[in-house]
CSV table of C-alpha atoms in Angstrom, one decimal:
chain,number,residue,atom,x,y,z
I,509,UNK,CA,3.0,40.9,-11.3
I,510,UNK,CA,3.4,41.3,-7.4
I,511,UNK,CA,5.9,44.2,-6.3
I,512,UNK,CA,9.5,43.2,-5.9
I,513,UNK,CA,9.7,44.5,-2.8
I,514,UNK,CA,8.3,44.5,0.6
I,515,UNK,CA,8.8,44.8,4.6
I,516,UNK,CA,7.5,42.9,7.1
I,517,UNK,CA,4.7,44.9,9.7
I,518,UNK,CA,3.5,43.7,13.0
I,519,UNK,CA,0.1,45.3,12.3
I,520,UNK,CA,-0.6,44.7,8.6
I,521,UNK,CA,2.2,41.2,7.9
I,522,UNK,CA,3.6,42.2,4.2
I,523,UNK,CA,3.7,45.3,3.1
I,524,UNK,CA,4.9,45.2,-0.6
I,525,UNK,CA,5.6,48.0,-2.7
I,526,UNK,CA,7.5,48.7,-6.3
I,527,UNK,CA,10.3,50.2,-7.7
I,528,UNK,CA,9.2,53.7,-8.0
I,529,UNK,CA,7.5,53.1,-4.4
I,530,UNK,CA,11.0,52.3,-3.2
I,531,UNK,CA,13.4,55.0,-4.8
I,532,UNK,CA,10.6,58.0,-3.0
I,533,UNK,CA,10.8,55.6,0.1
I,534,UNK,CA,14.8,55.8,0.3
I,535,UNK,CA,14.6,59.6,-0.3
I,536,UNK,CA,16.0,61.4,2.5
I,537,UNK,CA,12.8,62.9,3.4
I,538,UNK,CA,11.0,60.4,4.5
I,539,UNK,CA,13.8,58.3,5.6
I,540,UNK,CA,13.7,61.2,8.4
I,541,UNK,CA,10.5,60.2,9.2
I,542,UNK,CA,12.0,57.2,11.4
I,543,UNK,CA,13.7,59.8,13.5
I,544,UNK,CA,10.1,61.4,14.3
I,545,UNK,CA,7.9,59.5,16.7
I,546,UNK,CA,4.3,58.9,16.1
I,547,UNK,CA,2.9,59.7,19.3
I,548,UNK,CA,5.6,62.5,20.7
I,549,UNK,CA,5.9,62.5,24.4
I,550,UNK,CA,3.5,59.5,25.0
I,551,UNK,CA,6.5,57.2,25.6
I,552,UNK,CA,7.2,58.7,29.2
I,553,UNK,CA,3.3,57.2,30.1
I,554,UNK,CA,3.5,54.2,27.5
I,555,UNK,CA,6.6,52.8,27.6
I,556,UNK,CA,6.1,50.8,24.3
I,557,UNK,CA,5.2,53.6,22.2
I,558,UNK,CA,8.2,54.5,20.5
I,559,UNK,CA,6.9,54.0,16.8
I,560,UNK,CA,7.6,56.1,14.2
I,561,UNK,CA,5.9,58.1,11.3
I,562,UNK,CA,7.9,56.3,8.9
I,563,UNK,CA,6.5,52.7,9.7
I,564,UNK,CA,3.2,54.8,9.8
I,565,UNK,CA,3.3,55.9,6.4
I,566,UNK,CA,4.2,52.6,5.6
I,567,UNK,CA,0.7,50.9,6.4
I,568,UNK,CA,-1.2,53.9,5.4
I,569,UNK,CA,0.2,53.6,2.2
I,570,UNK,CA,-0.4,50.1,2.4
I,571,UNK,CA,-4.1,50.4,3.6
I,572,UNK,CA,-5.0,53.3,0.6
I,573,UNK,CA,-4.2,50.7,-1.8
I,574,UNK,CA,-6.2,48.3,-0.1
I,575,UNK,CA,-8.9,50.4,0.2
I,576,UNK,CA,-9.0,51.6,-3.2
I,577,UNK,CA,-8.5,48.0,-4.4
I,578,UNK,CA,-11.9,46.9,-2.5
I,579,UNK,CA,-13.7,49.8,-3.9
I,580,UNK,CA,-12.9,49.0,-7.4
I,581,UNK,CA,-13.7,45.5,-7.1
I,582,UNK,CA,-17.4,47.0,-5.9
I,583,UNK,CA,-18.3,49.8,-7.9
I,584,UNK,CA,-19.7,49.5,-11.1
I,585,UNK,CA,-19.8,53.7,-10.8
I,586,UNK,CA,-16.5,53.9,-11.7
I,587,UNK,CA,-16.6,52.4,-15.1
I,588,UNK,CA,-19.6,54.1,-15.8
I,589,UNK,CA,-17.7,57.3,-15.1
I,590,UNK,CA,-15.0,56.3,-17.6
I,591,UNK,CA,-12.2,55.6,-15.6
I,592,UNK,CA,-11.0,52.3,-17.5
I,593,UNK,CA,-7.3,50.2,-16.2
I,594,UNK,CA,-5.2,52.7,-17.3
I,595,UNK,CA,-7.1,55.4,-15.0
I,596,UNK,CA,-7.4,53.2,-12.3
I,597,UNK,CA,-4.0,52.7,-12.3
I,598,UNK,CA,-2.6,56.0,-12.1
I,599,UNK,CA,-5.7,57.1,-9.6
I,600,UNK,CA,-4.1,53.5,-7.3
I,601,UNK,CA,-0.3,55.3,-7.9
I,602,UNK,CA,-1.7,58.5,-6.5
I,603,UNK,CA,-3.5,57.4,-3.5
I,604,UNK,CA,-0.7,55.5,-2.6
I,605,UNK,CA,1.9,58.1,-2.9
I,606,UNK,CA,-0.5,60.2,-1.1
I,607,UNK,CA,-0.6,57.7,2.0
I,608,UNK,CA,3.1,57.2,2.3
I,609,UNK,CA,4.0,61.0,2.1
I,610,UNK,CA,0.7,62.6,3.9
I,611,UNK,CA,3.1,62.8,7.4
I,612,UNK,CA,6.2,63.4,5.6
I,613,UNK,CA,6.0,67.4,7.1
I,614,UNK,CA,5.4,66.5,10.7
I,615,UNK,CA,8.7,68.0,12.4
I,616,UNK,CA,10.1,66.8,15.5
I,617,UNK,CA,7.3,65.3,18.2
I,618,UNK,CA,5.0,66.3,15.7
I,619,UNK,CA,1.8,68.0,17.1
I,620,UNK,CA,4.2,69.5,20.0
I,621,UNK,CA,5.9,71.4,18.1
I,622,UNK,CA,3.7,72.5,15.5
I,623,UNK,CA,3.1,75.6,16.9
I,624,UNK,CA,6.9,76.5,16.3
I,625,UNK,CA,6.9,76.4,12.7
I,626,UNK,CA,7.7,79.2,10.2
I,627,UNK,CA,5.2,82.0,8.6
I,628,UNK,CA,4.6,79.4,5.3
I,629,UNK,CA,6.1,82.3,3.0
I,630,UNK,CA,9.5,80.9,4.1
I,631,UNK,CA,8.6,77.3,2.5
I,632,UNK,CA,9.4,76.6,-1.1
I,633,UNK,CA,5.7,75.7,-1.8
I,634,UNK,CA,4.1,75.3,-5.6
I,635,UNK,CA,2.1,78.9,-5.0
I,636,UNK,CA,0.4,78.7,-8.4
I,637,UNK,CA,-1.3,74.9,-7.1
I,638,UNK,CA,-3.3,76.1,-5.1
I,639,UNK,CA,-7.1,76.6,-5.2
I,640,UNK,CA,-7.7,79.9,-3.7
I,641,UNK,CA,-5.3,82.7,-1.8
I,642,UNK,CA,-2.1,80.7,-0.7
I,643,UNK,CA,-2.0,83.1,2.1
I,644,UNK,CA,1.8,82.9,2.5
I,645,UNK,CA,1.7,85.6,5.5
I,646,UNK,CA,0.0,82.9,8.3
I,647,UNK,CA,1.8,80.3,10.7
I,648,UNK,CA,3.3,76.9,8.4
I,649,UNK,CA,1.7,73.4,9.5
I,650,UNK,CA,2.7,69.7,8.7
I,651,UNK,CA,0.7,70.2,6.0
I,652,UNK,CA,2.6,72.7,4.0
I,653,UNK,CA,6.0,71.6,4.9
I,654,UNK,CA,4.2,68.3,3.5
I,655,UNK,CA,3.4,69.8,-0.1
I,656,UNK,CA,7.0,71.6,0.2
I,657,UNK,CA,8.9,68.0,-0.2
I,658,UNK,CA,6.7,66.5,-2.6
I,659,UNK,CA,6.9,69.4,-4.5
I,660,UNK,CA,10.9,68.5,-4.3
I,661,UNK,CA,10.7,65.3,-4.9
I,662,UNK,CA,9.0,66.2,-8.9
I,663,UNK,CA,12.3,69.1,-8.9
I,664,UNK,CA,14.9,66.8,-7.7
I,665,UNK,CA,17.7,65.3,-10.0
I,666,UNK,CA,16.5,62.7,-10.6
I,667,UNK,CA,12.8,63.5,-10.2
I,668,UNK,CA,10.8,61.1,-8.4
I,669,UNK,CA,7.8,61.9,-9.6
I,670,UNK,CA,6.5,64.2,-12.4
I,671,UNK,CA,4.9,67.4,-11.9
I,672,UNK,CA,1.0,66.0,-12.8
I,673,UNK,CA,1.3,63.3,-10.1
I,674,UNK,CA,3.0,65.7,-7.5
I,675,UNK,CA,0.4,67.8,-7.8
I,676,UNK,CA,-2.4,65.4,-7.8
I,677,UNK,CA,-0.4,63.3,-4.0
I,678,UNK,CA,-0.4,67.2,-3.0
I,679,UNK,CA,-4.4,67.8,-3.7
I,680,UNK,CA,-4.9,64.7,-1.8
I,681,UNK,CA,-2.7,65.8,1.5
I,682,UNK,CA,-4.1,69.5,1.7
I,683,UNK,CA,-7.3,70.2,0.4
I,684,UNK,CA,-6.6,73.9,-0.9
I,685,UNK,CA,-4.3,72.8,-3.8
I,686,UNK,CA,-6.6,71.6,-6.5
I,687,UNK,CA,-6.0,68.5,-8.1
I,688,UNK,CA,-5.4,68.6,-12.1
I,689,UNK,CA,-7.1,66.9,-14.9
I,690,UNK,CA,-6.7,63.2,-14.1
I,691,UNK,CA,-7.9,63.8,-10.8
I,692,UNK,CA,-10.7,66.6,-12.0
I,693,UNK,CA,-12.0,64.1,-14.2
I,694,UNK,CA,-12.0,66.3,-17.6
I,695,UNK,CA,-13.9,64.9,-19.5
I,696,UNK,CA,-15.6,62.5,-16.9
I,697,UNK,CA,-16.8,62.3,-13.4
I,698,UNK,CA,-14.3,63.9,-11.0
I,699,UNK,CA,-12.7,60.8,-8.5
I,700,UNK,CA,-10.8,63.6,-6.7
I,701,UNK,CA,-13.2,63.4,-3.8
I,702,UNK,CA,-13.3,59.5,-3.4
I,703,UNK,CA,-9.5,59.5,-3.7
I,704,UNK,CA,-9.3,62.6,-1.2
I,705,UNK,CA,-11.7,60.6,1.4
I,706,UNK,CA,-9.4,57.1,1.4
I,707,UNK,CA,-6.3,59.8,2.3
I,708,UNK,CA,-8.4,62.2,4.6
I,709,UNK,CA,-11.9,61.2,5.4
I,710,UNK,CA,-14.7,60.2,8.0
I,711,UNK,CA,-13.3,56.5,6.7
I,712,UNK,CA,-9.6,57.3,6.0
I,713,UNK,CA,-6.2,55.1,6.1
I,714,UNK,CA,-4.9,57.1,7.9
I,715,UNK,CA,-7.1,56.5,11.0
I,716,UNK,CA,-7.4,53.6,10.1
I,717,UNK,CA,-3.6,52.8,10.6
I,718,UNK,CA,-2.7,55.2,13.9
I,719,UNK,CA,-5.7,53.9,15.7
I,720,UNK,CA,-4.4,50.1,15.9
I,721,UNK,CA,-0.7,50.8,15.5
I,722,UNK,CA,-1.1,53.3,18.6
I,723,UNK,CA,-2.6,50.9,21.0
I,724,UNK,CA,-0.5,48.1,19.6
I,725,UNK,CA,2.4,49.9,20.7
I,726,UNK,CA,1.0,51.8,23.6
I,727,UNK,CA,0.0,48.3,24.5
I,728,UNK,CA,-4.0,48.9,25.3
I,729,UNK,CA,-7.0,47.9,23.4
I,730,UNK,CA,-9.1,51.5,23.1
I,731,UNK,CA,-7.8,51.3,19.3
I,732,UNK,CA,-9.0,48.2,18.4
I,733,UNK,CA,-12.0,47.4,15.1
I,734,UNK,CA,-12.7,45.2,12.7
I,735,UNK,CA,-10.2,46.5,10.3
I,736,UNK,CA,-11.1,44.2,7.4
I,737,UNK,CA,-14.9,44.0,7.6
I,738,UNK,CA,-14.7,47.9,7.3
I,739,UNK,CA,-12.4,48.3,4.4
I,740,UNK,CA,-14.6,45.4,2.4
I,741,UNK,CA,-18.0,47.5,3.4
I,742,UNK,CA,-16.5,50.5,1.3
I,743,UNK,CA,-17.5,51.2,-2.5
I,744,UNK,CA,-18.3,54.2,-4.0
I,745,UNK,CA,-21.2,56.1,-6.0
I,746,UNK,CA,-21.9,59.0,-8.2
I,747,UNK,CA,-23.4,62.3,-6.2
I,748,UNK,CA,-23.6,66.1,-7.4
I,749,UNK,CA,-20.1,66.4,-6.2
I,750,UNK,CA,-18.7,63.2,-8.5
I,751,UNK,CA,-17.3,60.0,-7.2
I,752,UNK,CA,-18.1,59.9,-3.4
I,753,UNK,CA,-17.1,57.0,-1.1
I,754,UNK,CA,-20.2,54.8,0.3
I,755,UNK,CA,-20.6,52.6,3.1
I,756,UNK,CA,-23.0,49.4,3.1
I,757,UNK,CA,-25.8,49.5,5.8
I,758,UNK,CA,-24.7,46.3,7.1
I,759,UNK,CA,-21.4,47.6,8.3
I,760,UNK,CA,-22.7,50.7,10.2
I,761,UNK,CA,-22.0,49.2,13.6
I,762,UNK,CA,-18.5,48.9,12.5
I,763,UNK,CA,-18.3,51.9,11.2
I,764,UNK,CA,-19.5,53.1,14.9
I,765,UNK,CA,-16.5,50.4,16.6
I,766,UNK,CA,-14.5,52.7,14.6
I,767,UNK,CA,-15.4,55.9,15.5
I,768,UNK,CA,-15.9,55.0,19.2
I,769,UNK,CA,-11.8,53.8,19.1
I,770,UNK,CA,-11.3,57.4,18.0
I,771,UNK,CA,-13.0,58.7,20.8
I,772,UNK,CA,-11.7,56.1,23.4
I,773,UNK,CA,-7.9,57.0,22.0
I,774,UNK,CA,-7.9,60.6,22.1
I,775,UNK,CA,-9.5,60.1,25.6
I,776,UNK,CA,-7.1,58.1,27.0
I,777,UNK,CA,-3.8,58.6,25.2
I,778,UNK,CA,-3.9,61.7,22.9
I,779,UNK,CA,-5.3,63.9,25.5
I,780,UNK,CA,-3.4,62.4,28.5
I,781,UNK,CA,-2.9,64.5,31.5
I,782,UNK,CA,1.0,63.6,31.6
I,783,UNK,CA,1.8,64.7,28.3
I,784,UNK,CA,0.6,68.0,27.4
I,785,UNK,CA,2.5,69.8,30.2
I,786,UNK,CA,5.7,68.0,28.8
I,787,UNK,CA,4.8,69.4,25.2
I,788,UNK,CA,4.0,73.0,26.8
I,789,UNK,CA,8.0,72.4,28.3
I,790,UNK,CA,9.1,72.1,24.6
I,791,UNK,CA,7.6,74.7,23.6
I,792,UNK,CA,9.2,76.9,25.8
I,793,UNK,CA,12.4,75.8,25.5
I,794,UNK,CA,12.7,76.6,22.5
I,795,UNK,CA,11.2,80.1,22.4
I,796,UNK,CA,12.9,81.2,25.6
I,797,UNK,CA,16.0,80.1,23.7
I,798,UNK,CA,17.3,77.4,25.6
I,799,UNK,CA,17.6,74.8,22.6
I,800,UNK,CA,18.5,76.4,19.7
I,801,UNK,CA,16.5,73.6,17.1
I,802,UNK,CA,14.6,76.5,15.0
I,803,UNK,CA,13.0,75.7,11.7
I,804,UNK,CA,13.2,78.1,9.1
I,805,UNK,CA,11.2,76.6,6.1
I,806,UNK,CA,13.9,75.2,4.0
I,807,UNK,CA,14.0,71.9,3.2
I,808,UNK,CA,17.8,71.5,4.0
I,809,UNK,CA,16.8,72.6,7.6
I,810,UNK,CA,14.2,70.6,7.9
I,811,UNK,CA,16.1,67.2,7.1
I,812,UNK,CA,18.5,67.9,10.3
I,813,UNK,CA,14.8,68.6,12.3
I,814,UNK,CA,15.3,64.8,13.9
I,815,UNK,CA,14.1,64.0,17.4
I,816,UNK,CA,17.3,62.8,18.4
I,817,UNK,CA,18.7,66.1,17.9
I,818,UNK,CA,16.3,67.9,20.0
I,819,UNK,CA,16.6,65.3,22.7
I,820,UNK,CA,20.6,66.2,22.3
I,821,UNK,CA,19.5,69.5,22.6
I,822,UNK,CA,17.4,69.4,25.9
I,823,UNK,CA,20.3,67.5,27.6
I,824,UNK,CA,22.8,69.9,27.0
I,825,UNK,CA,20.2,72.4,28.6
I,826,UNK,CA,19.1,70.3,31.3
I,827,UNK,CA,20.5,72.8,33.7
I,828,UNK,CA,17.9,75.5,32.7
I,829,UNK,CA,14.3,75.4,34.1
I,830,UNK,CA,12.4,74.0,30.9
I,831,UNK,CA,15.0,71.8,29.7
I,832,UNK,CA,15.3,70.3,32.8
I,833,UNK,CA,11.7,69.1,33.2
I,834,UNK,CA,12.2,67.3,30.1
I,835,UNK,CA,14.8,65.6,30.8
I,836,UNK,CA,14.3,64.7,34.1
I,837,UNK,CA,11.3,63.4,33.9
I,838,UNK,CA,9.7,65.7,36.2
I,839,UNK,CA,5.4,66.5,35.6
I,840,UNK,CA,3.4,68.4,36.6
I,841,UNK,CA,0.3,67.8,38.9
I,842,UNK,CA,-3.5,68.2,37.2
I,843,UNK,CA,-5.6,70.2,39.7
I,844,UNK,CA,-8.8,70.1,37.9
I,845,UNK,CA,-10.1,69.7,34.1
I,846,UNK,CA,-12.7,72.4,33.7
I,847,UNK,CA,-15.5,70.8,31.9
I,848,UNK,CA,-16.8,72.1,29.0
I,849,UNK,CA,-20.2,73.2,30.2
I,850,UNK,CA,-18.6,75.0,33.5
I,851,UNK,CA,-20.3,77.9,33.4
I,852,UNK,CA,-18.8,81.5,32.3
I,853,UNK,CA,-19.0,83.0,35.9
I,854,UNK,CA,-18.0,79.9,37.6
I,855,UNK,CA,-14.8,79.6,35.0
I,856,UNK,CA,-13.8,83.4,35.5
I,857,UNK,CA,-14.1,82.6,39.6
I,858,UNK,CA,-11.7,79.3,38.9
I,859,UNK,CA,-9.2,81.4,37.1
I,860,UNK,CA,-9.1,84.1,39.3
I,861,UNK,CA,-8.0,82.0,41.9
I,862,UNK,CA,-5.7,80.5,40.4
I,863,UNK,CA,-4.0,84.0,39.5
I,864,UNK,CA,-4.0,84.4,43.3
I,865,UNK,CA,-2.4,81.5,43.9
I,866,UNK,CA,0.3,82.7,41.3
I,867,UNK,CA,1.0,86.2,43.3
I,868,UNK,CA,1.6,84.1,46.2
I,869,UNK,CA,4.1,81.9,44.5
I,870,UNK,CA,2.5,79.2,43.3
I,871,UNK,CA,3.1,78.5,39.3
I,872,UNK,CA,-0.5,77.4,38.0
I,873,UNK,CA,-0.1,76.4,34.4
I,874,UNK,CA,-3.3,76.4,32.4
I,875,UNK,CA,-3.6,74.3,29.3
I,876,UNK,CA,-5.8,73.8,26.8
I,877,UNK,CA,-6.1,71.2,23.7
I,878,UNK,CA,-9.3,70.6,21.2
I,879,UNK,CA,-8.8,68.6,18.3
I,880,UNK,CA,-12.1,67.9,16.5
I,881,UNK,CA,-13.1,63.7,16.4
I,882,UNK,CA,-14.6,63.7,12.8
I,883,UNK,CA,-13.7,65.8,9.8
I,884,UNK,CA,-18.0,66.2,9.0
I,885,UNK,CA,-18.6,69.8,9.0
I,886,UNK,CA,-15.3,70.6,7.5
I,887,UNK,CA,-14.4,73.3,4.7
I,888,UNK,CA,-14.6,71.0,1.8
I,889,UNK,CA,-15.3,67.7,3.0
I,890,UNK,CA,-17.9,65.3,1.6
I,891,UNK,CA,-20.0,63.2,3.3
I,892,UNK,CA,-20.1,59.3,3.3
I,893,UNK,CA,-23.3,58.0,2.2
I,894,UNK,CA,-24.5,54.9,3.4
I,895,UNK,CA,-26.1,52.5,1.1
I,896,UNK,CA,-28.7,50.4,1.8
I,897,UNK,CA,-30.4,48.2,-0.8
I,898,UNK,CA,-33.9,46.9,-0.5
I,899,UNK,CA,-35.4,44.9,-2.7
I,900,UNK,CA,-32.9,45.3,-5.4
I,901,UNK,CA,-32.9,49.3,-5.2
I,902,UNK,CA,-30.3,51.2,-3.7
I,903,UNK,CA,-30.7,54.3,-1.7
I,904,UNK,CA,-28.1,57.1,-0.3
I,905,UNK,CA,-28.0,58.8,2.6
I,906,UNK,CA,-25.2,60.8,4.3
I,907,UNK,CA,-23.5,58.9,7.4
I,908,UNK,CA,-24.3,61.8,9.7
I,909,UNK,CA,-28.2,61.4,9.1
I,910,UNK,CA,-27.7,57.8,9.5
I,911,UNK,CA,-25.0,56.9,12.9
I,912,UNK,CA,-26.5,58.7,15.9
I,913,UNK,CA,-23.1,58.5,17.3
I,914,UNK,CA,-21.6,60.2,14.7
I,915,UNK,CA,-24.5,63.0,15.7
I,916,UNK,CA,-23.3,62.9,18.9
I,917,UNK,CA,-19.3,62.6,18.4
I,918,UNK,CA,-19.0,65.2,15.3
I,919,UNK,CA,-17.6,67.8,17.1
I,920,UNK,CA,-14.2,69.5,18.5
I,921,UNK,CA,-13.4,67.9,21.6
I,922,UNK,CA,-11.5,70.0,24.3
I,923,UNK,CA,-9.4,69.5,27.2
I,924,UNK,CA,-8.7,72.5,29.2
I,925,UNK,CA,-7.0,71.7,32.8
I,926,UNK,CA,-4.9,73.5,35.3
I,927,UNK,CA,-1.5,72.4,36.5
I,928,UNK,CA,0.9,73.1,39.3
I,929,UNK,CA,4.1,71.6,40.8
I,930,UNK,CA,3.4,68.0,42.6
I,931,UNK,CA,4.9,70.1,45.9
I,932,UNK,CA,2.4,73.0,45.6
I,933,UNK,CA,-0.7,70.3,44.9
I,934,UNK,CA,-2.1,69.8,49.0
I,935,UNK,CA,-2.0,73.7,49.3
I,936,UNK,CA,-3.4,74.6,45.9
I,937,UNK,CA,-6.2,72.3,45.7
I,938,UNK,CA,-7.4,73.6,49.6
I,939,UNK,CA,-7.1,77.2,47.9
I,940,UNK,CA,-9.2,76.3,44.6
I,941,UNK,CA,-11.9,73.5,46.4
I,942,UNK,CA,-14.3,76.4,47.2
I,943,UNK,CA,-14.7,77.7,43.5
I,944,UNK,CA,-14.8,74.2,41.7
I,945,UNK,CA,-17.9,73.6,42.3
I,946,UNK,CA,-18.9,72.6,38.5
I,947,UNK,CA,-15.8,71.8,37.6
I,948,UNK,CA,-14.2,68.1,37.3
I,949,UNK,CA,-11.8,67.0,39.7
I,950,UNK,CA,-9.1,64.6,38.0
């Protein structure tokens, strides 16, 4: 029976969902989510990015069901493992869940303010979930406020979901909490890693959804693949590890469209030159105290941590020298981007003048951002294996061994640049240009 629900999305058309999808949908939790923007500060160089997490969630949701869905119809490895309808149906359930609350812990401008979260001892987490030491002592992420309002959603009155599938939509959002029995596969193969891939993979939704939603919105094409010929190339197959997601031969060069988008997106609009002085602005605001919008790690604090409260906040402030910057609009001027193979001495010469230029007056900000492009390489992450069938026989081999651009892309990319005040620019540049040789002008 189709869903009696669904909403309309310019990305994806109909997005349907059911009853149970709904009432966690409503919940006031991720209802915030359409106060959080999906791209943060991007909106001040891409006027038409103002989407939210919450439509977001929506299409990853909707994408993990379609991705499961094609991988069912494909893989004969699945009934072989034992996983009959009933199963497949809670596994579908779970992924689902899993897409629509995976962002449901990003607080306000997301990545920006990440680094302003609470030690994660101050989150009502599910300590006795988790894999290995919960470490409650380090700095919180999206992540665990994440698994903090799932976990409320199976305590709340009424419960929106029970404590298995809470559990399980947590193992699928952070990898340290390990997944019980239905995903474990007691007394079968384990389809926790297949499910954990379609949520956060080499091949996820989740990419899958930001990329195109992103440029839609941001109104360029870097984000642009063939979304359906890749989500019908998936299927899955039995390794060492249990149920493992595959990807035919025939679709590799999509698979490589794909991953060159990534690339092409973080290059252009992620890592933008504009935007990561305006996050470093936030984030002093609010440790030199002139917004008061602290998180503490309980839930009831977190639902008031909207955007439009922060942007509420920075107005009232806009007298005081972060603040201001903010709300007026007012960037700051790229001198150079060191590249990454700038040699040691040749770095250390760079920064040392730009600490001169500092004891003469002139600010020079230095950031630096590295986010890595594929998840290959990471503490517990399973490879793809690509399947390519000759003469009736099927062999495996794992994506990395098979895409030289994968090779070449699976690494952290960083962008490190120095910044000063547009008025400063003409005299700082003539102060630095004799120590950049090596070093990228912007």
């Amino acid at each position: 029976m189709h869903p009696p629900f669904e909403v309309r999305c310019p990305l994806h058309g109909s997005i349907a969902f059911d009853e149970r999808e709904r009432q966690v949908i409503d919940h006031p939790l991720v209802q915030r989510l359409r106060s959080i923007s999906q791209l943060g500060f991007a909106a001040l160089v891409y006027p038409g990015a103002t989407h939210t997490r919450f439509s977001h969630s929506l299409g990853v949701m909707h994408l993990a069901g379609q991705i499961f869905d094609a991988i069912v119809e494909t893989a004969p490895a699945l009934a072989a493992a034992g996983y009959g309808p009933d199963a497949l149906a809670y596994c579908r359930r779970i992924v689902r869940f899993a897409g629509l609350l995976h962002d449901v812990g990003h607080p306000p401008f997301s990545h920006s303010f990440e680094p302003l979260l609470p030690p994660r001892q101050a989150l009502p987490l599910p300590w006795d979930w988790y894999a290995g030491p919960a470490r409650p002592d380090v700095q919180a992420t999206h992540e665990d406020f994440s698994v903090a309002a799932v976990y409320a959603l199976a305590r709340g009155t009424p419960a929106l979901l029970d404590a298995g599938e809470a559990r399980d939509v947590c193992a699928l959002i952070d990898g340290r909490i390990a997944p019980g029995p239905a995903l474990r596969g007691t007394g079968r193969r384990p389809i926790y890693p297949l499910l954990k891939q379609i949520i956060s993979g080499e091949i996820d939704a989740d990419r899958m959804d930001y990329l195109r939603r992103d440029a839609h919105f941001a109104g360029v094409t870097y984000g642009l693949f063939d979304l359906p010929r890749l989500i019908q190339s998936l299927s899955c197959a039995d390794v060492p590890e249990g149920l493992a997601m595959t990807l035919d031969q025939s679709a590799l060069y999509t698979y490589e469209n794909f991953l060159m988008a990534r690339f092409h997106m973080a290059m252009q609009v992620y890592f933008h030159k504009t935007l990561l002085p305006f996050e470093h602005f936030l984030q002093r605001a609010v440790a030199e105290g002139e917004v008061d919008v602290r998180i503490d790690g309980t839930l009831e604090n977190f639902l008031l941590a909207r955007e439009d409260r922060v942007l509420e906040a920075l107005h009232r402030a806009r007298e005081r020298r972060w603040s201001g910057r903010i709300v007026n609009r007012r960037p700051l001027a790229r001198l150079l981007q060191l590249e990454e193979g700038l040699a040691p001495a040749a770095r250390a010469r760079v920064l040392e003048a730009a600490q001169a230029l500092a004891r003469r007056g002139i600010a020079i900000v230095h950031l630096r951002e590295a986010r890595p492009l594929s998840t290959l390489g990471a503490a517990g992450s399973l490879p793809i294996y690509v399947a390519k069938t000759v003469l009736g026989r099927t062999s495996l081999r794992p994506l990395h061994e098979v895409s030289v651009l994968l090779e070449r892309y699976n690494q952290v990319f960083t962008i490190e640049s120095l910044y000063c005040d547009p008025e400063d620019y003409d005299a700082a540049a003539a102060a630095l240009l004799p120590f950049v040789e090596g070093a990228a002008l912007p």
